[in-house]
Amino acid sequence: MFPATYEYLRAGSIDEAVAALAEDPDETRILAGGQSLIPMMKLRFAYPERLVDINGLHELAYVRRENGHVAVGALARHADIVASDDVTGAVASAAPWVADPLVRNRGTLVGSVAHCDPEGDWNSVLLATGATVVAQGPNGRREIDITDFIVGLFENSLDEGEMVVEVRIPVPSGPSGGVYNKLERKIGDYATVGVATHLELADDGTIAAAGIGLTSVVPYATKVTEAEEMLVGQMPTEELFADAASATAAASNPHTDVRGTEKWKRNIVDVYTRRGLASALDQAHASEPTTGSTA
Amino acid sequence: MTDLTTSTAVTVTMTVNGVEHSSELDPRTLLVDHIRTGLGLTGTHIGCDTTSCGVCTVLLDGKPIKACTMFAVMADGAEIMTVEGLKQNGELHPVQAAFKEKHGLQCGYCTPAMMLVGAALLEENDDPGDDEVRWAISGNLCRCTGYMNIVESIQEAGAQMRAGSNGVEADDMELQDEQTDADRPKEATMQEVAE
Amino acid sequence: MTAIEDQPELDTTPDVGGIGHAIKRQEDDRLIVGQGTYLDDVVLPGMLHMSILRAPMAHAKLISIDASAAEAMDGVVAVVTGELMAQHDLAWMPTLSGDTQAVLVTDKVRFQGQEVAAVIATDPYIAADALEYINVEYEQLPAITTPQQAIEDDAVMIRDEKEGQTDNRVYHWESGDAEATDAAFEAADRIVTLETHYPRSHPSPLETCGAVADVDPVTGQATIYVTSQAPHAHRTLFAMVAGLPEHKIRIISPADLGGGFGNKVPIYPGYVVATAASLLIGKPVKWVESRSDNLISTGFARDYHMKGELAVTDEGKILGLRVNMLSDQGAFFADAQPTKFKAGLFHVVTGSYDYPAAHVVCDGAYTNKAPGGVAYRCSFRITEASFLIERLVHNAAFEVGMDPAEFRLKNFIQPEQFPYTTPTGFVYDSGDYPTALRKAMDHVGYEALREEQRQAREDGRLLGIGVAHFTEAVGAGPSKDYDIAGIKMFDSAELRVHPTGKAVLKVGVKTQGQGHETTFAQIVASELGIPATDVKVVHGDTDNTPYGLGTYASRSTPVGGAATAVVARKLADKARKIAAHLLEAAEGDIELSNGQFNVAGSPDRTVSIQDVSLAAYTDLPEGMEPGLEGVHYYDPPNLTYPYGSYIVVVEVDLDTGEWTVDRMVALDDCGVRINPMIVEGQIHGGLTEGYAMSSMQWITFDEDGNCIGSNYMDYMIPTAWETPKFELLETVVPSPHHPIGAKGVGESPTVGSPAAFVNAVIDAVQHLGVTNIDMPVMPHRVWEAIDAAQSAG
């Protein structure tokens, strides 16, 4: 498998990369990890005329906590997320299940997010955790809410000449938890079903915030707001989680294929949501500062 | 139909197994092809089209990566180790000796990759459990061995390293890494899905 | 012949390292330093590169090909089309099953991925570019994607070019006794029926197929490096196909093959086109498949639609078996199997049980899918047969209310019945099935597990215990019954001992990772006492090895290994004469043990095999021909019949259908084990592929014939993370007719384990009303089966 020819540019700065993008936005792609782009080029599904390699911008290889969120730079590899002590909940849970260990050493979270593959793991996790995307373009930087960023199948809302330079995942102030439950046939497989769940608790034990994101069983990564709204303000119970899981399953739109039937996939969404919410709650309880008074 | 004309060659300099190589390359040249054809190091293999099988694994700045899914130009300035670099000063790396000792190979096609992943894992953790080894090699396929002896081989190499085998000094494997300091792999949370 | 718990006594010391010693592999020394030589490592001066254009759809008329734009590209040397091949009478080639197969399309595309044209260029990247500049016009036709569709009366004809072909049927083949079987069914208390599809799978060795063809236009010498499990057979077929004189064809299957598993037995169009291109251009041409090339076009395996009926009594005694099988052959009948056996050795479907009657009916049909039908880690379609009987027996036990292990013990062929003639005419050579199964049961703690299963059910957990006991037939010949494309299935060994006591063994078989360079040397070590490390094994180069049929169907040890033992014995006979001469004793008084010849009763009067080797060139008895060498062609008197008892424990998640393997216990009896370490390694690998097929690995097609599973994103090969851990056991019942009592083992675990895994999952959910789930047993199938059973009440 041999990719077609392209023009190679090595960016010395973000500004240089953005300038190169602006010259010919339709035919220029940013090359970071390349773990999705290069396979597509090898299979000749993609023929970018020009690639801008940002692998020299080591200053973008960060995962760090600042200003109440975890900032992930455009060169942070999936393995960096796995190794980071700064990420928690659904993000920490998802990281080890992205692709395989070797791909995680190259592929980047930011690249995956920008790619908007409906079967990619990160976007549903970011939807559940309420992340923000930072884009830089000819007109400078702007923040885009992840819900506004994902607009379709392999489609994001970046303007011409913009690139994603950072993703910000909020760090909840109170007790919180989250998981990513992924059903895959084997390591390295795309999710047949992926459910990201995220819960934050108020002081009285009610649910202060909830996030549920779906992978693969929707046309593109989707946040299940109706189920989230059912949860917020309520005391967590098994029945409540079951109702939210049913609503999530109802909101999913799976198709029968070699990986499973529509009916079964919907069932998996239900089961994984229920289990995910229970795990998230366990985490939240475990993350509460122990005052010694709670039994 | 995109025009497929030849593009401008790019100068690429990389250190492979301790030797610096400069080459003029078509930017589309995959790292694995440069290593095999350009440098004549045929111990790195090719097995699939989809970044799935891992038989093309090399160590890039000490970390195992799939050389089929990286352009050679992206490795400019990088330190690469292939299977040919495991043996140093005439001494087999403990992982090489262990693969023979524990029958960790049959057809040998995935073996260079498995040994490199094993060597990189042992740099971080020279006493890995069964699941830790299986997790580390889960980006690498084998069709012959059923993995059990591969796992045992890597664990045996760790035992030899702990016992101070005369193989490679740990420092020799420590390839400089200027990318990030956040990359000390910690043990992946192997929480089973949906428990 | 009864089972013995351990290997026979060792006849050599560890430094000699003969049969029974787990010596380390000789081939590893080059492989662990990255110095193996695989096909893609072959580089010849001036070599060109070939890539193949493949059809995008499954069934279509070829209207036109315009390659002018591709031919005009810098670096493109030639574009080869079917038309060009036809001019040289090479557009079609014979298959191993006596059918014909298109080399490049001339009239019609018959499966997605079929070879349409080939580009020859100076660089593989340019060759890939040029494919995009070939314009092909097709007229699409309806695709036939199942054999059931294929045999409908109004089905579109796939092989309309074939003389005398009037429909999509390939063969009809029967075995056994229909009348006796009908009578057995009349007498039965109940009939247990199972319909199952053993899905299409692919051996998919990690090294794809490829060739480097180097034809000298002046001398006509054709040296063809090819990923071949059967280099000699390939040479003869090349001579027949291409009309090249056979003495000028040299097939070299490189020192190292990155796995084969049956995939590298056939001759593929790419080999033929590369050879033709080299002949026409006068330069070496290299062709290496991409993974999708390999998965979409080369020898698939399985794809049998099977209906089995077992006649049983209420007490659980089997009376008879009836099987109807419909095989999906793809567009060309290209099975790699003996001429007389259209459905391979499928009639071994009677299994390990003693009952009087069986009748097996097999039909094959053409479909718009890739051709093949190779025996993927299996002896000529035995895997399908073994799977069917073991699934049937499991269900029969359930229906009569018996434990599946107990049911088997009740019906087993007993040790004293060997050699045992089956209702379909096989003669099983030796075995002790009850001992094997009981040993596996004891090891796994069978009774306690059944109790645990009952407890788990009460707690709402689904535990399943799957049993399978398979009998495999391996090691073809005998040549009176078995041939490939007319070439009799024997095998050969040539042994030459040099003056300093070092030996070169040349064999007709070809390793793909099985470790022949080590194990065959061990056979010589046992027979002559030359240390195994002093024996070099040569294989794969037809100019330098005696004729053999190749390595597949677990035949290397049963046939090639036998030839090695026999030729070594011939040399030992001569060596005894020389030793008698050196020791000034009567030949009849000479004893050979562990490389030392001594005079009976005088242990101090000895000479070594090394002394004798030197004497063979320096100090011979009067009138003896110099040298110490020989060749032997071994034609086995029968197949060998390895067998095994497998027990798998799984847990099924009722909510999702996901299942995990808690334990996998595999007892194998492959007769005498030459190198126990290598045997166990083979078993690990085979069990893994069995697990793969039972759980995830398959190739399927949509209704238009588009292949789903043509790359490793869609074709699921388990990683170390999913693969279970195995517990291995053994018994050793030697083959009575094999020179060293060995039977062959590489395929046994792949043959035996799928039924064990599937039986385990069924066992977990059978009480819920589930009687069958086809492979691969994916979570959704489990969940849907439970759902359907519960809906049915």
CSV table of N, CA and C in Angstrom, one decimal, chain B residues 91-147:
chain,number,residue,atom,x,y,z
B,91,GLU,N,26.7,-8.9,21.8
B,91,GLU,CA,25.8,-9.6,22.8
B,91,GLU,C,24.4,-9.5,22.4
B,92,LEU,N,23.7,-10.6,22.5
B,92,LEU,CA,22.2,-10.5,22.2
B,92,LEU,C,21.6,-9.7,23.4
B,93,HIS,N,20.6,-9.0,23.0
B,93,HIS,CA,19.7,-8.4,24.0
B,93,HIS,C,19.0,-9.5,24.8
B,94,PRO,N,18.8,-9.4,26.1
B,94,PRO,CA,18.1,-10.4,26.8
B,94,PRO,C,16.8,-10.9,26.2
B,95,VAL,N,16.1,-10.0,25.5
B,95,VAL,CA,14.8,-10.4,24.9
B,95,VAL,C,15.1,-11.3,23.8
B,96,GLN,N,16.2,-11.1,23.0
B,96,GLN,CA,16.5,-12.0,21.9
B,96,GLN,C,16.8,-13.4,22.4
B,97,ALA,N,17.6,-13.5,23.4
B,97,ALA,CA,18.0,-14.8,24.0
B,97,ALA,C,16.8,-15.5,24.6
B,98,ALA,N,15.9,-14.7,25.2
B,98,ALA,CA,14.7,-15.3,25.8
B,98,ALA,C,13.7,-15.8,24.8
B,99,PHE,N,13.6,-15.2,23.6
B,99,PHE,CA,12.7,-15.7,22.6
B,99,PHE,C,13.1,-17.0,22.1
B,100,LYS,N,14.4,-17.2,22.0
B,100,LYS,CA,14.9,-18.6,21.6
B,100,LYS,C,14.7,-19.6,22.7
B,101,GLU,N,15.1,-19.1,23.9
B,101,GLU,CA,15.0,-20.0,25.1
B,101,GLU,C,13.6,-20.5,25.3
B,102,LYS,N,12.6,-19.6,25.2
B,102,LYS,CA,11.2,-19.9,25.6
B,102,LYS,C,10.3,-20.2,24.4
B,103,HIS,N,11.0,-20.4,23.2
B,103,HIS,CA,10.2,-20.7,22.0
B,103,HIS,C,9.1,-19.7,21.7
B,104,GLY,N,9.6,-18.4,21.7
B,104,GLY,CA,8.6,-17.3,21.5
B,104,GLY,C,8.4,-17.0,20.1
B,105,LEU,N,8.9,-17.8,19.2
B,105,LEU,CA,8.7,-17.6,17.7
B,105,LEU,C,8.6,-18.9,17.0
B,106,GLN,N,7.8,-18.8,15.9
B,106,GLN,CA,7.7,-19.9,15.0
B,106,GLN,C,8.2,-19.5,13.6
B,107,CYS,N,7.3,-18.8,12.8
B,107,CYS,CA,7.7,-18.4,11.5
B,107,CYS,C,8.7,-17.2,11.6
B,108,GLY,N,8.6,-16.4,12.7
B,108,GLY,CA,9.6,-15.3,12.9
B,108,GLY,C,9.2,-14.0,12.3
B,109,TYR,N,8.0,-14.0,11.6
B,109,TYR,CA,7.6,-12.8,10.9
B,109,TYR,C,7.3,-11.6,11.9
B,110,CYS,N,6.6,-11.9,13.0
B,110,CYS,CA,6.2,-10.9,13.9
B,110,CYS,C,7.3,-10.7,15.0
B,111,THR,N,8.3,-11.5,15.0
B,111,THR,CA,9.3,-11.6,16.1
B,111,THR,C,10.0,-10.3,16.3
B,112,PRO,N,10.6,-9.7,15.3
B,112,PRO,CA,11.3,-8.5,15.5
B,112,PRO,C,10.5,-7.4,16.2
B,113,ALA,N,9.2,-7.3,15.8
B,113,ALA,CA,8.3,-6.3,16.4
B,113,ALA,C,8.0,-6.7,17.9
B,114,MET,N,7.8,-8.0,18.1
B,114,MET,CA,7.4,-8.4,19.5
B,114,MET,C,8.6,-8.2,20.4
B,115,MET,N,9.8,-8.4,19.9
B,115,MET,CA,11.0,-8.3,20.8
B,115,MET,C,11.2,-6.8,21.1
B,116,LEU,N,11.0,-5.9,20.1
B,116,LEU,CA,11.2,-4.5,20.3
B,116,LEU,C,10.2,-4.0,21.3
B,117,VAL,N,8.9,-4.4,21.1
B,117,VAL,CA,7.9,-4.0,22.1
B,117,VAL,C,8.2,-4.5,23.5
B,118,GLY,N,8.7,-5.7,23.5
B,118,GLY,CA,9.1,-6.3,24.8
B,118,GLY,C,10.3,-5.5,25.4
B,119,ALA,N,11.3,-5.2,24.6
B,119,ALA,CA,12.4,-4.4,25.1
B,119,ALA,C,12.0,-3.1,25.7
B,120,ALA,N,11.1,-2.4,25.0
B,120,ALA,CA,10.6,-1.1,25.4
B,120,ALA,C,9.8,-1.2,26.7
B,121,LEU,N,9.0,-2.3,26.8
B,121,LEU,CA,8.2,-2.5,28.0
B,121,LEU,C,9.2,-2.7,29.2
B,122,LEU,N,10.2,-3.6,29.0
B,122,LEU,CA,11.1,-3.9,30.1
B,122,LEU,C,11.9,-2.7,30.6
B,123,GLU,N,12.1,-1.7,29.7
B,123,GLU,CA,12.8,-0.5,30.1
B,123,GLU,C,12.0,0.2,31.2
B,124,GLU,N,10.7,0.1,31.1
B,124,GLU,CA,9.8,0.8,32.0
B,124,GLU,C,9.5,-0.1,33.2
B,125,ASN,N,9.4,-1.4,33.0
B,125,ASN,CA,9.0,-2.3,34.0
B,125,ASN,C,9.6,-3.7,33.7
B,126,ASP,N,10.7,-4.0,34.5
B,126,ASP,CA,11.4,-5.3,34.2
B,126,ASP,C,10.8,-6.5,34.8
B,127,ASP,N,9.6,-6.3,35.5
B,127,ASP,CA,8.9,-7.5,36.1
B,127,ASP,C,7.4,-7.4,35.8
B,128,PRO,N,7.1,-7.4,34.5
B,128,PRO,CA,5.7,-7.3,34.1
B,128,PRO,C,4.9,-8.6,34.4
B,129,GLY,N,3.6,-8.4,34.8
B,129,GLY,CA,2.8,-9.6,34.9
B,129,GLY,C,2.2,-10.0,33.5
B,130,ASP,N,1.6,-11.2,33.5
B,130,ASP,CA,1.0,-11.7,32.3
B,130,ASP,C,0.1,-10.7,31.5
B,131,ASP,N,-0.8,-10.1,32.3
B,131,ASP,CA,-1.7,-9.1,31.6
B,131,ASP,C,-0.9,-7.9,31.2
B,132,GLU,N,0.1,-7.5,31.9
B,132,GLU,CA,0.8,-6.3,31.5
B,132,GLU,C,1.5,-6.5,30.1
B,133,VAL,N,2.1,-7.7,30.0
B,133,VAL,CA,2.8,-8.0,28.7
B,133,VAL,C,1.7,-8.1,27.6
B,134,ARG,N,0.6,-8.8,27.9
B,134,ARG,CA,-0.4,-9.0,26.9
B,134,ARG,C,-0.9,-7.6,26.4
B,135,TRP,N,-1.1,-6.7,27.4
B,135,TRP,CA,-1.6,-5.4,27.0
B,135,TRP,C,-0.5,-4.7,26.2
B,136,ALA,N,0.7,-4.8,26.5
B,136,ALA,CA,1.8,-4.1,25.8
B,136,ALA,C,1.9,-4.6,24.4
B,137,ILE,N,1.7,-5.9,24.1
B,137,ILE,CA,1.8,-6.4,22.8
B,137,ILE,C,0.5,-6.5,22.0
B,138,SER,N,-0.6,-5.8,22.6
B,138,SER,CA,-1.9,-6.0,21.9
B,138,SER,C,-2.0,-5.2,20.6
B,139,GLY,N,-1.0,-4.4,20.3
B,139,GLY,CA,-1.0,-3.8,18.9
B,139,GLY,C,-0.2,-4.6,17.9
B,140,ASN,N,0.2,-5.8,18.3
B,140,ASN,CA,1.0,-6.7,17.4
B,140,ASN,C,0.4,-8.0,17.3
B,141,LEU,N,0.1,-8.4,16.1
B,141,LEU,CA,-0.5,-9.7,15.8
B,141,LEU,C,0.6,-10.8,15.6
B,142,CYS,N,0.2,-12.0,16.0
B,142,CYS,CA,1.0,-13.2,15.7
B,142,CYS,C,0.0,-14.3,15.3
B,143,ARG,N,0.4,-15.0,14.2
B,143,ARG,CA,-0.5,-16.1,13.8
B,143,ARG,C,0.0,-17.5,14.2
B,144,CYS,N,1.2,-17.6,14.7
B,144,CYS,CA,1.7,-18.9,14.9
B,144,CYS,C,1.7,-19.4,16.4
B,145,THR,N,2.0,-18.5,17.3
B,145,THR,CA,2.4,-18.9,18.6
B,145,THR,C,1.3,-19.0,19.6
B,146,GLY,N,0.2,-18.3,19.4
B,146,GLY,CA,-0.8,-18.2,20.4
B,146,GLY,C,-0.4,-17.3,21.6
B,147,TYR,N,0.7,-16.6,21.4
B,147,TYR,CA,1.1,-15.5,22.3
B,147,TYR,C,1.7,-16.0,23.7
